[in-house]
Amino acid sequence: MLGAALTVGAGVSPNGETGRPASTNVPGAEYPQVHADRRVTFRLRAPEARRVQLIPGGAGNGLGPGPVDMARDDSGHWRVTVPPAVPGFHYYWFSVDGFLASDPGSRTFFGWNKECSGVEIPDPGLTFYDLREVPHGEVRSFTYYSRVTAAWRRAIVYTPPGYDRDARRRYPVLYLQHGSGENELGWSEQGRVHVILDNLLADGVVRPMLVVMENGMVARRRDAPTQGPDGRPVRGNEAFAEFMVQDLIPAVDGAYRTRADRAHRAIAGLSMGAGQALQIGLANLDLFAAIGSFSGVAPETFDVDRTYGGVFRDRKETSRLRLLWMGAGTAEPPRILGMKQVSETLNRSGIPVVWFEAPGLTHEWQTWRLCLRDFAPRLFAK
Amino acid sequence: MLGAALTVGAGVSPNGETGRPASTNVPGAEYPQVHADRRVTFRLRAPEARRVQLIPGGAGNGLGPGPVDMARDDSGHWRVTVPPAVPGFHYYWFSVDGFLASDPGSRTFFGWNKECSGVEIPDPGLTFYDLREVPHGEVRSFTYYSRVTAAWRRAIVYTPPGYDRDARRRYPVLYLQHGSGENELGWSEQGRVHVILDNLLADGVVRPMLVVMENGMVARRRDAPTQGPDGRPVRGNEAFAEFMVQDLIPAVDGAYRTRADRAHRAIAGLSMGAGQALQIGLANLDLFAAIGSFSGVAPETFDVDRTYGGVFRDRKETSRLRLLWMGAGTAEPPRILGMKQVSETLNRSGIPVVWFEAPGLTHEWQTWRLCLRDFAPRLFAK
């Protein structure tokens, strides 16, 4: 359970360390250890190596800005303790004589197009993503065939507590996308979407909903045209839009007890997934009435009447949106923070946008957990 | 999809190799590559390393018996091609200057108490674990509280196709355990239990059932007594038995539409899990009417009237068993193959046991997939 890693009175290790194994470790693994002051000690065994480094996953990582040299001890272990980390989930890996590999002590989490190590730094002030004694929904693996990608696919579907009990009740659906290099497991494994929604439901602040998560790194089938009808090349995002509209939504509406209308269907995503949510949502207002952009990248130039396919030129059309929501961490790069200006421009143009900021946080899962906590309760108002 | 990795006419790589990326690779990863003759080429980048080895997961691994030296090329990559591998799923990892780590090109699979790399070697003669165009069940993550372990836990539950459609139908349950060092995901990720059952159902040879998979590496809660009432130390397996009977089965019967009687409840497992299935099943004939041992370890000495707690002394009691099933690969170690003698002794003593052999296979997942294919259709006869 998150939050359990830090306990007052934690023992002191033989090395004088006061850390506890991270909640993200594999069972029995002593390292990484998280200290009460949020410093983190990493350790690995590589007796014959000459150079070993800890590599935080990306420049904006809450563990630090870049590679950190580790020091060898007499037992063939390499070790480093990094300064207090930002609370939340951080990707990392090691470089051992140039070999970039995960930490055998950590569970793996798909990110950066590979199975990454991850470390969870507790935030004693936040409990909304802790497993609590409340009714729990399920996280389901749903197998279906996609014609656009010409393959059997797996979607991850969160069903709220009680879904199986009343076989006549139907539910609204949130389509929720991960970021670049991640996959359909990101929101449950790294984001803890099911825990967050179970807690919000128990607190009575969110409506019961299904959440559908798919792999947004979608390629078209090999024989599909690589140019659109207008002659322009078809980008990955366009293939994903085609796949979602033609394959995923009908499959979900066929297999689950959904309320299959636009008022009860929303789309959101983080980073690359935010771009997909805006692109697909705005181009399909017949399908979606709510759109969420979590740490989306701002367009290089934003023009209300031209950007996003010019959809906002038709104010009557976009007034069908019940919720347009944008958020980011205040420590994110300028291209992400630029979405604040986009939201302000839209608001000035009479298009209501909710803008949300996660204070002090950057382009990481803690920001997106907080985005979800603010976004989900606004969905599917009666 | 399994079986898709080998295609006639596969291209020849710049290195003269004819392999195709394994189906177990992460998307986009070129290596490992499986060749048409089942040789496998592994490659990793470690420009500054001095010694790199491929380590098959265990001595009986279908990739080979032990570490294999890899050779460095001018680009800083290390490479090796191993002789034709046994079909099925094999764990492996690398040693880079003594650092034992997973292959960044592979998905990870929990085994050996860590997140292992794995490679799937297709068997063109077997289709029962290939994803086919048949109705598909779901694989669900079920959250519940366990008093014995004093923790929230996750069980993996397979529900057959149509489970959500008829809210009055109730289903028998198979409790299915992984081996030592694995976890509750082993049977779905490595074993493909859901694919196998979907296919057997489509073929009409198995009854619709739930399959419940939990983590058998169970520790008691910290304040629980470490000695039993008889003064003997409580072993892990005893804690698991207590946990399963007191926590898991009631939670499953409470949350799912089960047929909650002994005739419709079975227990099976592989290796360590086979020991747990025999121990828990035989000690709880009021709860289970069918038991399966997949590659279980034979007792050092077997005495019908004494081994397994002496339960077979009471022939009337054990005659309540509707199915006692034991199986192994013919290439497994003597302690595993010793179960054949156990089954023969039981049969001679008037206790019917089904004995099954997977020809040429050893202590690996391919054996256990084949065990499941033979075992499952025998369950829950009307």
GROMACS .gro file of N, CA, C and O in nm, chain A residues 278 282 291 293 298-299 302-308 310-315 318-319 321 323-326 338-355:
model
  176
  278LEU      N    1  -0.736   1.577  -2.731
  278LEU     CA    2  -0.784   1.700  -2.795
  278LEU      C    3  -0.816   1.676  -2.942
  278LEU      O    4  -0.920   1.719  -2.994
  282LEU      N    5  -1.209   1.678  -3.017
  282LEU     CA    6  -1.259   1.795  -3.089
  282LEU      C    7  -1.309   1.760  -3.229
  282LEU      O    8  -1.400   1.823  -3.282
  291ILE      N    9  -1.359   1.667  -2.263
  291ILE     CA   10  -1.221   1.644  -2.305
  291ILE      C   11  -1.127   1.693  -2.196
  291ILE      O   12  -1.146   1.803  -2.142
  293SER      N   13  -0.707   1.750  -2.105
  293SER     CA   14  -0.567   1.752  -2.149
  293SER      C   15  -0.480   1.763  -2.025
  293SER      O   16  -0.477   1.866  -1.959
  298ALA      N   17   0.154   2.257  -2.589
  298ALA     CA   18   0.085   2.366  -2.657
  298ALA      C   19   0.125   2.371  -2.804
  298ALA      O   20   0.240   2.342  -2.839
  299PRO      N   21   0.031   2.407  -2.891
  299PRO     CA   22   0.067   2.426  -3.033
  299PRO      C   23   0.172   2.536  -3.044
  299PRO      O   24   0.175   2.628  -2.961
  302PHE      N   25  -0.090   2.945  -3.151
  302PHE     CA   26  -0.229   2.912  -3.127
  302PHE      C   27  -0.319   3.021  -3.183
  302PHE      O   28  -0.304   3.140  -3.152
  303ASP      N   29  -0.409   2.980  -3.266
  303ASP     CA   30  -0.507   3.071  -3.327
  303ASP      C   31  -0.642   3.005  -3.309
  303ASP      O   32  -0.666   2.895  -3.362
  304VAL      N   33  -0.731   3.073  -3.234
  304VAL     CA   34  -0.859   3.011  -3.201
  304VAL      C   35  -0.929   2.959  -3.326
  304VAL      O   36  -0.990   2.851  -3.325
  305ASP      N   37  -0.917   3.034  -3.433
  305ASP     CA   38  -0.994   2.998  -3.552
  305ASP      C   39  -0.925   2.898  -3.644
  305ASP      O   40  -0.983   2.854  -3.743
  306ARG      N   41  -0.797   2.866  -3.615
  306ARG     CA   42  -0.723   2.778  -3.705
  306ARG      C   43  -0.672   2.651  -3.638
  306ARG      O   44  -0.673   2.543  -3.698
  307THR      N   45  -0.621   2.665  -3.516
  307THR     CA   46  -0.562   2.548  -3.450
  307THR      C   47  -0.671   2.444  -3.421
  307THR      O   48  -0.789   2.475  -3.423
  308TYR      N   49  -0.627   2.322  -3.395
  308TYR     CA   50  -0.719   2.210  -3.370
  308TYR      C   51  -0.819   2.196  -3.486
  308TYR      O   52  -0.940   2.180  -3.466
  310GLY      N   53  -0.936   2.404  -3.675
  310GLY     CA   54  -1.031   2.514  -3.691
  310GLY      C   55  -1.167   2.488  -3.629
  310GLY      O   56  -1.264   2.559  -3.657
  311VAL      N   57  -1.175   2.389  -3.542
  311VAL     CA   58  -1.305   2.350  -3.488
  311VAL      C   59  -1.369   2.462  -3.406
  311VAL      O   60  -1.492   2.476  -3.403
  312PHE      N   61  -1.284   2.547  -3.342
  312PHE     CA   62  -1.341   2.651  -3.255
  312PHE      C   63  -1.400   2.769  -3.333
  312PHE      O   64  -1.462   2.857  -3.276
  313ARG      N   65  -1.375   2.770  -3.467
  313ARG     CA   66  -1.437   2.874  -3.548
  313ARG      C   67  -1.590   2.863  -3.539
  313ARG      O   68  -1.661   2.961  -3.542
  314ASP      N   69  -1.638   2.742  -3.526
  314ASP     CA   70  -1.782   2.719  -3.517
  314ASP      C   71  -1.820   2.713  -3.369
  314ASP      O   72  -1.826   2.607  -3.308
  315ARG      N   73  -1.844   2.831  -3.312
  315ARG     CA   74  -1.873   2.837  -3.168
  315ARG      C   75  -1.996   2.756  -3.130
  315ARG      O   76  -2.006   2.702  -3.022
  318THR      N   77  -1.876   2.393  -3.092
  318THR     CA   78  -1.797   2.363  -2.972
  318THR      C   79  -1.875   2.394  -2.844
  318THR      O   80  -1.836   2.348  -2.737
  319SER      N   81  -1.984   2.468  -2.855
  319SER     CA   82  -2.064   2.491  -2.734
  319SER      C   83  -2.131   2.360  -2.689
  319SER      O   84  -2.187   2.352  -2.581
  321LEU      N   85  -1.964   2.109  -2.615
  321LEU     CA   86  -1.873   2.055  -2.513
  321LEU      C   87  -1.925   2.089  -2.374
  321LEU      O   88  -1.949   2.206  -2.342
  323LEU      N   89  -1.747   1.993  -2.104
  323LEU     CA   90  -1.628   2.017  -2.023
  323LEU      C   91  -1.505   2.015  -2.112
  323LEU      O   92  -1.480   1.917  -2.184
  324LEU      N   93  -1.430   2.125  -2.109
  324LEU     CA   94  -1.298   2.128  -2.172
  324LEU      C   95  -1.201   2.163  -2.059
  324LEU      O   96  -1.212   2.270  -1.998
  325TRP      N   97  -1.111   2.071  -2.029
  325TRP     CA   98  -1.030   2.079  -1.908
  325TRP      C   99  -0.884   2.068  -1.947
  325TRP      O  100  -0.847   1.981  -2.027
  326MET      N  101  -0.800   2.158  -1.894
  326MET     CA  102  -0.656   2.152  -1.921
  326MET      C  103  -0.580   2.170  -1.791
  326MET      O  104  -0.619   2.252  -1.707
  338GLY      N  105   0.265   2.644  -2.179
  338GLY     CA  106   0.200   2.724  -2.281
  338GLY      C  107   0.051   2.696  -2.294
  338GLY      O  108  -0.025   2.778  -2.348
  339MET      N  109   0.008   2.580  -2.246
  339MET     CA  110  -0.135   2.549  -2.253
  339MET      C  111  -0.217   2.643  -2.164
  339MET      O  112  -0.338   2.656  -2.185
  340LYS      N  113  -0.151   2.705  -2.066
  340LYS     CA  114  -0.225   2.802  -1.984
  340LYS      C  115  -0.271   2.919  -2.071
  340LYS      O  116  -0.386   2.963  -2.063
  341GLN      N  117  -0.180   2.966  -2.158
  341GLN     CA  118  -0.218   3.075  -2.249
  341GLN      C  119  -0.328   3.029  -2.345
  341GLN      O  120  -0.422   3.103  -2.374
  342VAL      N  121  -0.316   2.905  -2.392
  342VAL     CA  122  -0.422   2.853  -2.480
  342VAL      C  123  -0.556   2.856  -2.409
  342VAL      O  124  -0.657   2.902  -2.463
  343SER      N  125  -0.555   2.812  -2.283
  343SER     CA  126  -0.683   2.809  -2.209
  343SER      C  127  -0.735   2.951  -2.188
  343SER      O  128  -0.857   2.975  -2.197
  344GLU      N  129  -0.644   3.045  -2.162
  344GLU     CA  130  -0.688   3.184  -2.141
  344GLU      C  131  -0.744   3.245  -2.270
  344GLU      O  132  -0.846   3.315  -2.268
  345THR      N  133  -0.676   3.215  -2.381
  345THR     CA  134  -0.725   3.265  -2.510
  345THR      C  135  -0.864   3.209  -2.540
  345THR      O  136  -0.954   3.280  -2.585
  346LEU      N  137  -0.881   3.081  -2.514
  346LEU     CA  138  -1.012   3.019  -2.539
  346LEU      C  139  -1.118   3.084  -2.449
  346LEU      O  140  -1.227   3.118  -2.495
  347ASN      N  141  -1.083   3.100  -2.322
  347ASN     CA  142  -1.181   3.161  -2.231
  347ASN      C  143  -1.219   3.302  -2.278
  347ASN      O  144  -1.337   3.339  -2.277
  348ARG      N  145  -1.116   3.380  -2.320
  348ARG     CA  146  -1.145   3.515  -2.369
  348ARG      C  147  -1.233   3.513  -2.495
  348ARG      O  148  -1.306   3.606  -2.522
  349SER      N  149  -1.223   3.401  -2.568
  349SER     CA  150  -1.302   3.391  -2.691
  349SER      C  151  -1.441   3.333  -2.663
  349SER      O  152  -1.513   3.296  -2.757
  350GLY      N  153  -1.474   3.319  -2.537
  350GLY     CA  154  -1.607   3.269  -2.503
  350GLY      C  155  -1.620   3.118  -2.503
  350GLY      O  156  -1.730   3.064  -2.503
  351ILE      N  157  -1.505   3.052  -2.504
  351ILE     CA  158  -1.507   2.905  -2.497
  351ILE      C  159  -1.455   2.865  -2.360
  351ILE      O  160  -1.336   2.878  -2.331
  352PRO      N  161  -1.542   2.819  -2.271
  352PRO     CA  162  -1.501   2.796  -2.132
  352PRO      C  163  -1.403   2.679  -2.120
  352PRO      O  164  -1.429   2.570  -2.172
  353VAL      N  165  -1.292   2.704  -2.055
  353VAL     CA  166  -1.192   2.600  -2.027
  353VAL      C  167  -1.159   2.605  -1.879
  353VAL      O  168  -1.139   2.713  -1.822
  354VAL      N  169  -1.155   2.488  -1.816
  354VAL     CA  170  -1.104   2.480  -1.678
  354VAL      C  171  -0.953   2.466  -1.686
  354VAL      O  172  -0.902   2.378  -1.757
  355TRP      N  173  -0.879   2.550  -1.615
  355TRP     CA  174  -0.733   2.537  -1.608
  355TRP      C  175  -0.694   2.493  -1.466
  355TRP      O  176  -0.745   2.546  -1.367
   0.00000   0.00000   0.00000
